[in-house]
Coordinates of C-alpha atoms in Angstrom, one line a residue:
X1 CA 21.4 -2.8 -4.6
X2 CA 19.9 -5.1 -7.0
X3 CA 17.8 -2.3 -9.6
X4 CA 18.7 -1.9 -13.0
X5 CA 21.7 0.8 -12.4
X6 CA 20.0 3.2 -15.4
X7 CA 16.9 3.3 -12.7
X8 CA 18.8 4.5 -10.2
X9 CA 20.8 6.5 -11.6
X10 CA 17.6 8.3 -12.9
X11 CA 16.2 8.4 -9.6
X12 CA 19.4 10.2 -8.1
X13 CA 18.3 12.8 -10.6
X14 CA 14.2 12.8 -9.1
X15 CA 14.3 12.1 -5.3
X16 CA 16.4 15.0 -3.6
X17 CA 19.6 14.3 -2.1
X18 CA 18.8 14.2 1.7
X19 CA 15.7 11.4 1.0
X20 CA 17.7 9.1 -1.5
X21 CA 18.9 6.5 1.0
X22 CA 15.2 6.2 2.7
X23 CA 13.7 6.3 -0.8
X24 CA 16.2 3.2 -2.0
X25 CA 15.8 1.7 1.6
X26 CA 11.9 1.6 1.1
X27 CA 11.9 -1.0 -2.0
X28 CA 13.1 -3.9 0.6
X29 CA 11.4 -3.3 3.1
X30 CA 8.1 -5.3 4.6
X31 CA 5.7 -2.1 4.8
X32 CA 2.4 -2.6 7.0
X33 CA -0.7 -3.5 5.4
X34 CA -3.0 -1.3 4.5
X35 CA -7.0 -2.1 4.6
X36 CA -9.9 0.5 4.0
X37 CA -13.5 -0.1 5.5
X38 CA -15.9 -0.5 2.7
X39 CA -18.8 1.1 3.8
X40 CA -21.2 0.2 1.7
X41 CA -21.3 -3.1 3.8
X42 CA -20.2 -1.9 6.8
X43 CA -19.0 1.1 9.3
X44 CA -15.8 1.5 9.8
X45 CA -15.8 1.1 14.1
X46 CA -18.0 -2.2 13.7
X47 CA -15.0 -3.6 11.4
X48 CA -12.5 -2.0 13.3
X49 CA -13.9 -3.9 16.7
X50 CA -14.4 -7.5 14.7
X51 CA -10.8 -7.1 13.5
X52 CA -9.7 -6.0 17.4
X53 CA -11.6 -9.0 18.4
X54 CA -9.5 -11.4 16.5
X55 CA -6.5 -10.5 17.5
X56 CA -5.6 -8.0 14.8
X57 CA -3.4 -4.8 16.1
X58 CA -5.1 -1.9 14.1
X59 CA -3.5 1.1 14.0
X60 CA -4.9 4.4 12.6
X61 CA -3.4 5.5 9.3
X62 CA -3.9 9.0 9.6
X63 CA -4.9 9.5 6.0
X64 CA -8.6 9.0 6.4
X65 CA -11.1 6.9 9.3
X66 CA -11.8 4.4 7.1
X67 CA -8.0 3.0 6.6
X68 CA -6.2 1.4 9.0
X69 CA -2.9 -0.8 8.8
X70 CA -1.5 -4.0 10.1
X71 CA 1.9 -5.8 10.9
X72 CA 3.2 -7.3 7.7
X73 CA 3.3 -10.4 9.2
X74 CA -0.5 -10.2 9.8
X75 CA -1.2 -9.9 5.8
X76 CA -2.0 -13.8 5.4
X77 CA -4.7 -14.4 8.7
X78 CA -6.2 -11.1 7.3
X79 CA -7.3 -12.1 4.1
X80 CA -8.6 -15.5 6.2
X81 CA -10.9 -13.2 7.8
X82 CA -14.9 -13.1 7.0
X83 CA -14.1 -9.5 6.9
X84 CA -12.3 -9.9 3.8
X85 CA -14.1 -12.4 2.2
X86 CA -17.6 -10.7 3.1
X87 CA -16.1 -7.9 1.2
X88 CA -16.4 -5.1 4.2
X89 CA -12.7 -4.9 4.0
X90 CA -10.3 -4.2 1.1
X91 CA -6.6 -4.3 0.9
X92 CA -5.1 -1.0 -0.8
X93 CA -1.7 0.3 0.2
X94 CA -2.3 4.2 1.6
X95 CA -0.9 5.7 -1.9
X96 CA -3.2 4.0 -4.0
X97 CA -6.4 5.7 -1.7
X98 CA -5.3 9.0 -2.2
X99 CA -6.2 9.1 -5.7
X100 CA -9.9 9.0 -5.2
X101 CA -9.8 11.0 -1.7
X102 CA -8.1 13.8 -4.0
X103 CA -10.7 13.0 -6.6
X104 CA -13.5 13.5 -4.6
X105 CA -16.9 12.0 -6.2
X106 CA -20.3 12.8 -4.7
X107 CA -23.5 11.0 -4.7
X108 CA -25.3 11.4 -8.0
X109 CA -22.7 12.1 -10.6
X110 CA -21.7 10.6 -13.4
X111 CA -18.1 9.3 -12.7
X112 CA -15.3 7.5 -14.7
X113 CA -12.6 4.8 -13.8
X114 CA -10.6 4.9 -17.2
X115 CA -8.1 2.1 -16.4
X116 CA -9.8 0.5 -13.6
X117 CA -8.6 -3.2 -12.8
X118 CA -8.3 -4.7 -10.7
X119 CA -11.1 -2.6 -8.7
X120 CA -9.6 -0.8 -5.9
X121 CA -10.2 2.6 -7.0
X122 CA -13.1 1.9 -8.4
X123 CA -14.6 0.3 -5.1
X124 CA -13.4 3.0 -3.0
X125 CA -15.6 5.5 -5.3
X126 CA -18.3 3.5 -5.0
X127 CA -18.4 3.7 -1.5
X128 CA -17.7 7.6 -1.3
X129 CA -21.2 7.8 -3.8
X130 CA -22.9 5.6 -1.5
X131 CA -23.9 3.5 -4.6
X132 CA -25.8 6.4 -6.3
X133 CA -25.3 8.0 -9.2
X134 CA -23.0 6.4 -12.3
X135 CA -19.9 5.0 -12.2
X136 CA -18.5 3.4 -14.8
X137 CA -15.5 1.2 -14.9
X138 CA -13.0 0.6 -18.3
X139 CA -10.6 -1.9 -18.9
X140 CA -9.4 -3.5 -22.5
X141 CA -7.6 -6.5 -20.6
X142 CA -9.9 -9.6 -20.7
X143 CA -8.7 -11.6 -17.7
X144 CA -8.2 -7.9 -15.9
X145 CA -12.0 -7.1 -16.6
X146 CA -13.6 -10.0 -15.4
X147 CA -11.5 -9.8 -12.4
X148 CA -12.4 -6.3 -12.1
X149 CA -16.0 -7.5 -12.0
X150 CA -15.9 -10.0 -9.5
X151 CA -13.9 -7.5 -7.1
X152 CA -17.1 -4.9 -7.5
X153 CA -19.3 -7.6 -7.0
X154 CA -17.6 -8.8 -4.1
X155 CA -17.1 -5.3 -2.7
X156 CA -21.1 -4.7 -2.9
X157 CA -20.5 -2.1 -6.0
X158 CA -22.9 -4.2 -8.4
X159 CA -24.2 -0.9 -9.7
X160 CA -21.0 0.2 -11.2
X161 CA -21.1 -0.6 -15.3
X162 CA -17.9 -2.3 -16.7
X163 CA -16.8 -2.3 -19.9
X164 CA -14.0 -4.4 -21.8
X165 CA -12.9 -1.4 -24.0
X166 CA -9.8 1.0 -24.5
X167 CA -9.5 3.8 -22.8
X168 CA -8.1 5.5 -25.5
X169 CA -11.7 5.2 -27.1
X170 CA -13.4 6.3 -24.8
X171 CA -13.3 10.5 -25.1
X172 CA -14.3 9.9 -28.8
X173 CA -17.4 7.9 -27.7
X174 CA -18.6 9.5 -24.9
X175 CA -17.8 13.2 -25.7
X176 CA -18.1 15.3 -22.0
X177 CA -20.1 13.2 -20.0
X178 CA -18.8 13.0 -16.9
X179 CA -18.5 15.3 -13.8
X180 CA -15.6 13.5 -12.9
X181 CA -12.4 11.2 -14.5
X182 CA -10.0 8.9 -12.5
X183 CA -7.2 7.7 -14.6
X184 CA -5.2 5.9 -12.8
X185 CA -2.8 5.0 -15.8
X186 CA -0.5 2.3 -16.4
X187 CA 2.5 3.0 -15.7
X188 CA 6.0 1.0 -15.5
X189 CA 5.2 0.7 -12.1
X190 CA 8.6 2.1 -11.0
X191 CA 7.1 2.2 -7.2
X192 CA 6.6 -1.6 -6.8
X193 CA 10.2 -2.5 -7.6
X194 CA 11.7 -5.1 -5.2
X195 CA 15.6 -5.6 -5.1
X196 CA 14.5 -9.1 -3.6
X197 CA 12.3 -10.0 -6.4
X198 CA 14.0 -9.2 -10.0
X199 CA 10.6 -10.2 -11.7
X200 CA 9.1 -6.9 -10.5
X201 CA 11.4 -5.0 -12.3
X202 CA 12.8 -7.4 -15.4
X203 CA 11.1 -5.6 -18.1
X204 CA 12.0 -2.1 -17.2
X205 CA 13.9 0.0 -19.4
X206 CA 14.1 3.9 -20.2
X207 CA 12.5 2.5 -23.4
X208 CA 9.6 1.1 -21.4
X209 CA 9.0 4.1 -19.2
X210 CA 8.9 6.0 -23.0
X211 CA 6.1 3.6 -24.2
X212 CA 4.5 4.0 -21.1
X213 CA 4.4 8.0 -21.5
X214 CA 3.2 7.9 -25.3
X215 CA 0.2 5.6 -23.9
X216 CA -0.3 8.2 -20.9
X217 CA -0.5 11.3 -23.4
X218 CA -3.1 9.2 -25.4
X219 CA -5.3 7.9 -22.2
X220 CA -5.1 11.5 -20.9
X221 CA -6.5 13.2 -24.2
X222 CA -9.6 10.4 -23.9
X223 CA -10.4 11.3 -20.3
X224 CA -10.3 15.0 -21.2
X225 CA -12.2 14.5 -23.7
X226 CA -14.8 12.6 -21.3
X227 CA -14.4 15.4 -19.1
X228 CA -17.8 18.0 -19.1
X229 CA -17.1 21.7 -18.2
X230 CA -16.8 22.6 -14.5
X231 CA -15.8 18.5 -14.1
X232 CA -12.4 17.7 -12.3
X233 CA -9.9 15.2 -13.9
X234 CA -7.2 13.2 -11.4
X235 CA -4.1 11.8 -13.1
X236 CA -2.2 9.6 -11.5
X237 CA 0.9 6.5 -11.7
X238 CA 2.7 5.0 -9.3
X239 CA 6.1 5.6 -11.3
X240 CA 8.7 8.1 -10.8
X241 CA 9.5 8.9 -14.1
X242 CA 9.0 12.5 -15.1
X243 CA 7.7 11.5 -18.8
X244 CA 5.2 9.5 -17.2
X245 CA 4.4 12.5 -14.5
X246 CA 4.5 16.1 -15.2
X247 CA 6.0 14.9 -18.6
X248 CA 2.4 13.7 -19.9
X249 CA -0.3 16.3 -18.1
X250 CA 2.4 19.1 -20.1
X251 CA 1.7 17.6 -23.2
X252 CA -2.2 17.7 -22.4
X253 CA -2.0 21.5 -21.0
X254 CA 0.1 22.1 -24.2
X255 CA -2.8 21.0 -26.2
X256 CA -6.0 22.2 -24.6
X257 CA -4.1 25.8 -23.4
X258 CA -6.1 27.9 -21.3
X259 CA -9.2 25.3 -21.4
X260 CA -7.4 23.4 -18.1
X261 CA -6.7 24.7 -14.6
X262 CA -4.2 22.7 -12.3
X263 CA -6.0 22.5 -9.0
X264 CA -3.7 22.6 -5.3
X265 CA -3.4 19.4 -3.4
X266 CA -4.3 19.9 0.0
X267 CA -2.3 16.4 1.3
X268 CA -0.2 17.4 4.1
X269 CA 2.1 14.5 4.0
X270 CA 5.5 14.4 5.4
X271 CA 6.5 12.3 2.4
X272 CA 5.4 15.0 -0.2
X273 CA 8.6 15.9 -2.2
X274 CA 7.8 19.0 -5.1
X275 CA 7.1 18.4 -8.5
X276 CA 10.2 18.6 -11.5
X277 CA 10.5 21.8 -12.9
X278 CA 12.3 20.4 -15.8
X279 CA 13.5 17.2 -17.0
X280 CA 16.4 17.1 -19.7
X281 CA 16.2 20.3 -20.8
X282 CA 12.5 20.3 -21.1
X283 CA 10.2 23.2 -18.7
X284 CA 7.6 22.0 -17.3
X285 CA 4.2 24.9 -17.2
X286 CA 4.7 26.7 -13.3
X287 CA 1.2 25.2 -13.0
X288 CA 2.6 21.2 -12.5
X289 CA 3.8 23.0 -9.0
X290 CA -0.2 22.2 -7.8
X291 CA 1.0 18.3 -8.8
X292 CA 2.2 16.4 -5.9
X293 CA 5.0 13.5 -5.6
X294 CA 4.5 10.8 -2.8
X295 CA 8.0 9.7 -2.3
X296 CA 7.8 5.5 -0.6
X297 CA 8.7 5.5 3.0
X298 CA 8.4 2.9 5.7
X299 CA 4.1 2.5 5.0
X300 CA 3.2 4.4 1.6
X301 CA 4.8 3.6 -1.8
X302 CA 5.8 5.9 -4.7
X303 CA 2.9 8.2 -6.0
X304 CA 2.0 11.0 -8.4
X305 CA -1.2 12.7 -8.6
X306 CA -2.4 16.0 -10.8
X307 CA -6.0 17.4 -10.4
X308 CA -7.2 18.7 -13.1
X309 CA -10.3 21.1 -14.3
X310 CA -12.1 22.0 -17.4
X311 CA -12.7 25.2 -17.5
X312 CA -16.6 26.5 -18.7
X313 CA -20.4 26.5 -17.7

């Protein structure tokens, strides 16, 4: 298996012992593609039959009506389609829609994307707020925010407001002012690794997934921050590490106390594995059991997502 050998020897110590062979025989295989109906351009059984109609084998993902997925080998004459250039169709593996299903924002409110390119996530909320309300979209990376902005634009989400900033500025500007926060963090982006591909993993190290972490913790006290009372926080990476994981939504429980609750999940997935309890001699709060841990199978990659609430009026 070509991983770094300190990855996997970490991820012996994460997955459990019965999935570790399907987990490492996951990162080489040629998963179906994933698309998601954007309905503010379109319903989801009008895209579903122009897709049908030219040639495309849908199948139903089971996670939600508006996703479907595709033969791999159909990825290319997909995005060749007017569906996809129209913008009534995005491509978004399964794991990466969860977060804002989870999430759940509602016409009207105000809503942040704290680490939003390149738009996914952000267009997928868009849809669910039928373009009303505010959303606003962050990210400090120039050539990231500008792509960002032509995704939303292409997807039909003109309303959403971008801004080329740092998250971690963003609490401290804009002190509880959303009903609800995505923060989608970077991550080392453990999930994406490719044994066929070593540029998808060359700059890992345990000291990345550490630098990572201390950029999590910071991110995570901004969106709090951001977060009004009675508004619901979703945290996720697509990384396995537990400093990156239950590792950095500790910290934040540690230093707001009784302020957060950790809301249940209710994904019933057969590729949910349990939070960590502890990782190298550190407990993790009993309430990091409401967190859940996507492990990659055959369609979804790697996942990790923690609802969050403030507690108050």
């Amino acid at each position: 298996m070509n991983l770094p050998a300190a990855f996997l020897d970490r991820l012996a110590r994460i997955v459990p012992a019965d999935r570790f062979d399907a987990v490492i025989a996951s990162f080489s295989t040629d998963k179906p593609v994933a698309l998601r109906v954007n309905t503010l351009k379109a319903e989801s059984s009008a895209v579903a039959a122009e897709l049908a109609a030219a040639g495309f084998a849908l199948q139903p993902s089971g996670l939600s009506p508006l996703a479907w997925i595709v033969p791999f080998e159909a990825k290319r004459a997909l995005t060749e389609t007017e569906a996809f250039y129209a913008g009534r169709i995005y491509l978004q593996n399964l794991s990466s829609q969860l977060a804002p299903i989870v999430l759940g924002p509602e016409a009207g409110e105000t809503v942040l994307d704290l680490a939003a390119a390149p738009g996914g996530k952000t267009s997928q909320m868009a849809a669910m707020m039928r373009g009303e309300g505010r959303l606003s979209a962050v990210e400090p990376v120039r050539d990231r925010f500008f792509r960002l902005k032509a995704n939303l634009e292409q997807q039909g989400a003109g309303f959403v407001k971008c801004y080329l900033t740092d998250g971690r500025s963003v609490g401290g500007k804009c002190p509880e002012m959303f009903d609800r926060v995505l923060l989608d963090a970077p991550c080392s982006s453990e999930a994406r690794f490719d044994p066929r591909d070593p540029a998808s993993f060359e700059h890992w190290s345990p000291r990345k997934v550490s630098d990572c972490a201390h950029k999590q913790k910071r991110l995570l006290q901004s969106a709090w921050a951001a977060l009004k009372p009675g508004g619901r926080l979703l945290y996720s990476t697509c990384s396995f590490a537990p400093e990156e994981n239950e590792g950095a939504v500790a910290a934040l429980l540690k230093q707001v106390g009784e302020q957060a609750s950790v809301l249940p999940i209710g994904l019933d997935l057969p590729n949910r594995q349990p939070t960590l309890a502890e990782w190298d001699g550190k407990r993790y709060p009993d309430a990091l059991a409401h967190a859940v841990r996507v492990l990659p199978d055959a369609v979804m990659d790697g996942f990790f997502l923690c609802l969050l609430e403030k507690r108050g009026a």
